[in-house]
Structure formats: C-alpha cells, structure tokens
C-alpha cells in the first residue's frame, strides 16, 4: 500500500485499437477476426486498399482481389456486402464500393 507521500507510477497507455497490419503475415491475412469490431476494421482496410470508388467489379474480379489476401474470398465478399462496404444489385451482376 502506498503511503501519503508515495505515488504509484501511472500505467502505460493501452491502445484501444491494434493496427490492421497485425492481422497479416507476409502480405496474407492470417485469419478473419471473430470479434465484430476487429473484423469491421479489417473490412474497411480491405475495401480501401483493394477496391476503387466509382468503379464496377464483376464477382470474379472481387474474388481475385480478395484471393490476394486470403483463400476464403466468398466469406470476405459476404462480410463486405453485409457491412455495406461493397454493394451489388439484386441479380449480383456487379459490385461497387459502398460507404
């Protein structure tokens, strides 16, 4: 117990978010995060780095881009659509950057 004249050293600050780069090894995504907030952080990063705004992509192009970082491109594509980061018409004929 500290006395009146002693003070405890402040704890080092803990970062609230970890850099997205920590999810990658040699340019490949190690695993898709289970925690929603961390996955959202990853998805925003993927949308920003893999897909241009104002450009339309075929499903094949989306898959090819996602395969450059992880083998489960369909899961990543689905997460991007659910998050609104990629949007597609009802027929699934094309994809565009969302928010």
PDB file of C-alpha atoms in Angstrom:
ATOM      1  CA  UNK A   1       0.000   0.000   0.000  1.00  0.00           C
ATOM      2  CA  UNK A   2       1.406   3.392  -0.847  1.00  0.00           C
ATOM      3  CA  UNK A   3       1.711   5.880   1.952  1.00  0.00           C
ATOM      4  CA  UNK A   4       0.616   9.507   1.699  1.00  0.00           C
ATOM      5  CA  UNK A   5       3.969  10.525   0.306  1.00  0.00           C
ATOM      6  CA  UNK A   6       4.320   7.694  -2.193  1.00  0.00           C
ATOM      7  CA  UNK A   7       2.614   7.688  -5.535  1.00  0.00           C
ATOM      8  CA  UNK A   8       2.049   4.815  -7.879  1.00  0.00           C
ATOM      9  CA  UNK A   9       3.619   5.044 -11.301  1.00  0.00           C
ATOM     10  CA  UNK A  10       0.990   5.572 -13.976  1.00  0.00           C
ATOM     11  CA  UNK A  11       0.156   2.526 -16.043  1.00  0.00           C
ATOM     12  CA  UNK A  12       1.379   2.627 -19.630  1.00  0.00           C
ATOM     13  CA  UNK A  13      -1.357   3.601 -22.054  1.00  0.00           C
ATOM     14  CA  UNK A  14      -3.069   0.675 -23.724  1.00  0.00           C
ATOM     15  CA  UNK A  15      -4.044   1.180 -27.316  1.00  0.00           C
ATOM     16  CA  UNK A  16      -7.752   0.758 -27.938  1.00  0.00           C
ATOM     17  CA  UNK A  17      -7.235  -0.454 -31.456  1.00  0.00           C
ATOM     18  CA  UNK A  18      -4.499  -2.593 -32.870  1.00  0.00           C
ATOM     19  CA  UNK A  19      -3.110  -1.877 -36.294  1.00  0.00           C
ATOM     20  CA  UNK A  20      -4.689  -3.864 -39.100  1.00  0.00           C
ATOM     21  CA  UNK A  21      -1.202  -4.868 -40.234  1.00  0.00           C
ATOM     22  CA  UNK A  22      -1.027  -7.176 -37.190  1.00  0.00           C
ATOM     23  CA  UNK A  23      -3.619  -9.413 -38.902  1.00  0.00           C
ATOM     24  CA  UNK A  24      -1.278 -10.083 -41.817  1.00  0.00           C
ATOM     25  CA  UNK A  25       1.851 -12.161 -42.263  1.00  0.00           C
ATOM     26  CA  UNK A  26       3.885 -11.789 -45.464  1.00  0.00           C
ATOM     27  CA  UNK A  27       1.010  -9.895 -47.095  1.00  0.00           C
ATOM     28  CA  UNK A  28      -1.556 -12.586 -46.324  1.00  0.00           C
ATOM     29  CA  UNK A  29      -4.413 -12.380 -43.850  1.00  0.00           C
ATOM     30  CA  UNK A  30      -3.689 -14.902 -41.107  1.00  0.00           C
ATOM     31  CA  UNK A  31      -7.345 -15.319 -40.045  1.00  0.00           C
ATOM     32  CA  UNK A  32     -10.633 -13.477 -40.368  1.00  0.00           C
ATOM     33  CA  UNK A  33     -11.265 -11.906 -36.953  1.00  0.00           C
ATOM     34  CA  UNK A  34     -14.207 -13.262 -34.974  1.00  0.00           C
ATOM     35  CA  UNK A  35     -14.788 -10.080 -32.987  1.00  0.00           C
ATOM     36  CA  UNK A  36     -17.108  -7.836 -34.938  1.00  0.00           C
ATOM     37  CA  UNK A  37     -15.264  -4.568 -34.259  1.00  0.00           C
ATOM     38  CA  UNK A  38     -11.927  -6.029 -35.300  1.00  0.00           C
ATOM     39  CA  UNK A  39     -13.473  -7.612 -38.402  1.00  0.00           C
ATOM     40  CA  UNK A  40     -15.039  -4.246 -39.313  1.00  0.00           C
ATOM     41  CA  UNK A  41     -11.608  -2.637 -39.039  1.00  0.00           C
ATOM     42  CA  UNK A  42     -10.207  -5.278 -41.402  1.00  0.00           C
ATOM     43  CA  UNK A  43     -13.078  -4.919 -43.882  1.00  0.00           C
ATOM     44  CA  UNK A  44     -12.659  -1.139 -44.098  1.00  0.00           C
ATOM     45  CA  UNK A  45      -8.958  -1.684 -44.751  1.00  0.00           C
ATOM     46  CA  UNK A  46      -9.680  -4.245 -47.490  1.00  0.00           C
ATOM     47  CA  UNK A  47     -12.277  -2.030 -49.158  1.00  0.00           C
ATOM     48  CA  UNK A  48      -9.915   0.946 -49.087  1.00  0.00           C
ATOM     49  CA  UNK A  49      -6.915  -0.931 -50.433  1.00  0.00           C
ATOM     50  CA  UNK A  50      -8.456  -3.389 -52.907  1.00  0.00           C
ATOM     51  CA  UNK A  51     -11.401  -1.557 -54.478  1.00  0.00           C
ATOM     52  CA  UNK A  52     -11.606   1.815 -56.204  1.00  0.00           C
ATOM     53  CA  UNK A  53     -14.568   4.094 -55.699  1.00  0.00           C
ATOM     54  CA  UNK A  54     -16.765   4.741 -58.738  1.00  0.00           C
ATOM     55  CA  UNK A  55     -15.669   1.511 -60.403  1.00  0.00           C
ATOM     56  CA  UNK A  56     -17.822  -1.514 -61.071  1.00  0.00           C
ATOM     57  CA  UNK A  57     -16.402  -5.011 -60.466  1.00  0.00           C
ATOM     58  CA  UNK A  58     -17.567  -8.423 -61.576  1.00  0.00           C
ATOM     59  CA  UNK A  59     -17.823 -11.148 -58.941  1.00  0.00           C
ATOM     60  CA  UNK A  60     -14.758 -12.762 -60.478  1.00  0.00           C
ATOM     61  CA  UNK A  61     -12.752  -9.523 -60.090  1.00  0.00           C
ATOM     62  CA  UNK A  62     -13.860  -9.189 -56.461  1.00  0.00           C
ATOM     63  CA  UNK A  63     -12.862 -12.794 -55.782  1.00  0.00           C
ATOM     64  CA  UNK A  64      -9.487 -12.369 -57.469  1.00  0.00           C
ATOM     65  CA  UNK A  65      -8.743  -9.244 -55.416  1.00  0.00           C
ATOM     66  CA  UNK A  66      -9.740 -10.958 -52.163  1.00  0.00           C
ATOM     67  CA  UNK A  67      -7.746 -14.091 -53.016  1.00  0.00           C
ATOM     68  CA  UNK A  68      -4.601 -11.962 -52.962  1.00  0.00           C
ATOM     69  CA  UNK A  69      -5.004 -11.724 -49.170  1.00  0.00           C
ATOM     70  CA  UNK A  70      -6.984 -14.819 -48.068  1.00  0.00           C
ATOM     71  CA  UNK A  71      -8.222 -18.111 -49.530  1.00  0.00           C
ATOM     72  CA  UNK A  72     -11.808 -17.694 -48.246  1.00  0.00           C
ATOM     73  CA  UNK A  73     -12.791 -14.979 -50.697  1.00  0.00           C
ATOM     74  CA  UNK A  74     -16.504 -15.814 -50.520  1.00  0.00           C
ATOM     75  CA  UNK A  75     -16.623 -15.195 -46.747  1.00  0.00           C
ATOM     76  CA  UNK A  76     -14.763 -11.905 -47.119  1.00  0.00           C
ATOM     77  CA  UNK A  77     -17.019 -10.866 -50.022  1.00  0.00           C
ATOM     78  CA  UNK A  78     -20.126 -11.671 -47.962  1.00  0.00           C
ATOM     79  CA  UNK A  79     -18.801  -9.726 -44.951  1.00  0.00           C
ATOM     80  CA  UNK A  80     -18.026  -6.731 -47.188  1.00  0.00           C
ATOM     81  CA  UNK A  81     -21.555  -6.765 -48.625  1.00  0.00           C
ATOM     82  CA  UNK A  82     -23.236  -7.166 -45.220  1.00  0.00           C
ATOM     83  CA  UNK A  83     -21.131  -4.284 -43.868  1.00  0.00           C
ATOM     84  CA  UNK A  84     -22.218  -2.100 -46.800  1.00  0.00           C
ATOM     85  CA  UNK A  85     -18.626  -1.661 -47.979  1.00  0.00           C
ATOM     86  CA  UNK A  86     -19.467  -3.377 -51.269  1.00  0.00           C
ATOM     87  CA  UNK A  87     -22.923  -3.095 -52.801  1.00  0.00           C
ATOM     88  CA  UNK A  88     -24.478  -5.162 -55.553  1.00  0.00           C
ATOM     89  CA  UNK A  89     -27.764  -5.213 -57.422  1.00  0.00           C
ATOM     90  CA  UNK A  90     -30.286  -7.951 -56.659  1.00  0.00           C
ATOM     91  CA  UNK A  91     -29.066 -10.065 -59.558  1.00  0.00           C
ATOM     92  CA  UNK A  92     -25.474  -9.979 -58.243  1.00  0.00           C
ATOM     93  CA  UNK A  93     -24.184  -8.922 -61.657  1.00  0.00           C
ATOM     94  CA  UNK A  94     -21.686  -6.363 -60.344  1.00  0.00           C
ATOM     95  CA  UNK A  95     -20.159  -4.885 -57.201  1.00  0.00           C
ATOM     96  CA  UNK A  96     -19.282  -1.298 -56.310  1.00  0.00           C
ATOM     97  CA  UNK A  97     -17.729   0.377 -53.296  1.00  0.00           C
ATOM     98  CA  UNK A  98     -20.378   1.360 -50.789  1.00  0.00           C
ATOM     99  CA  UNK A  99     -19.792   3.600 -47.820  1.00  0.00           C
TER     100      UNK A  99
END
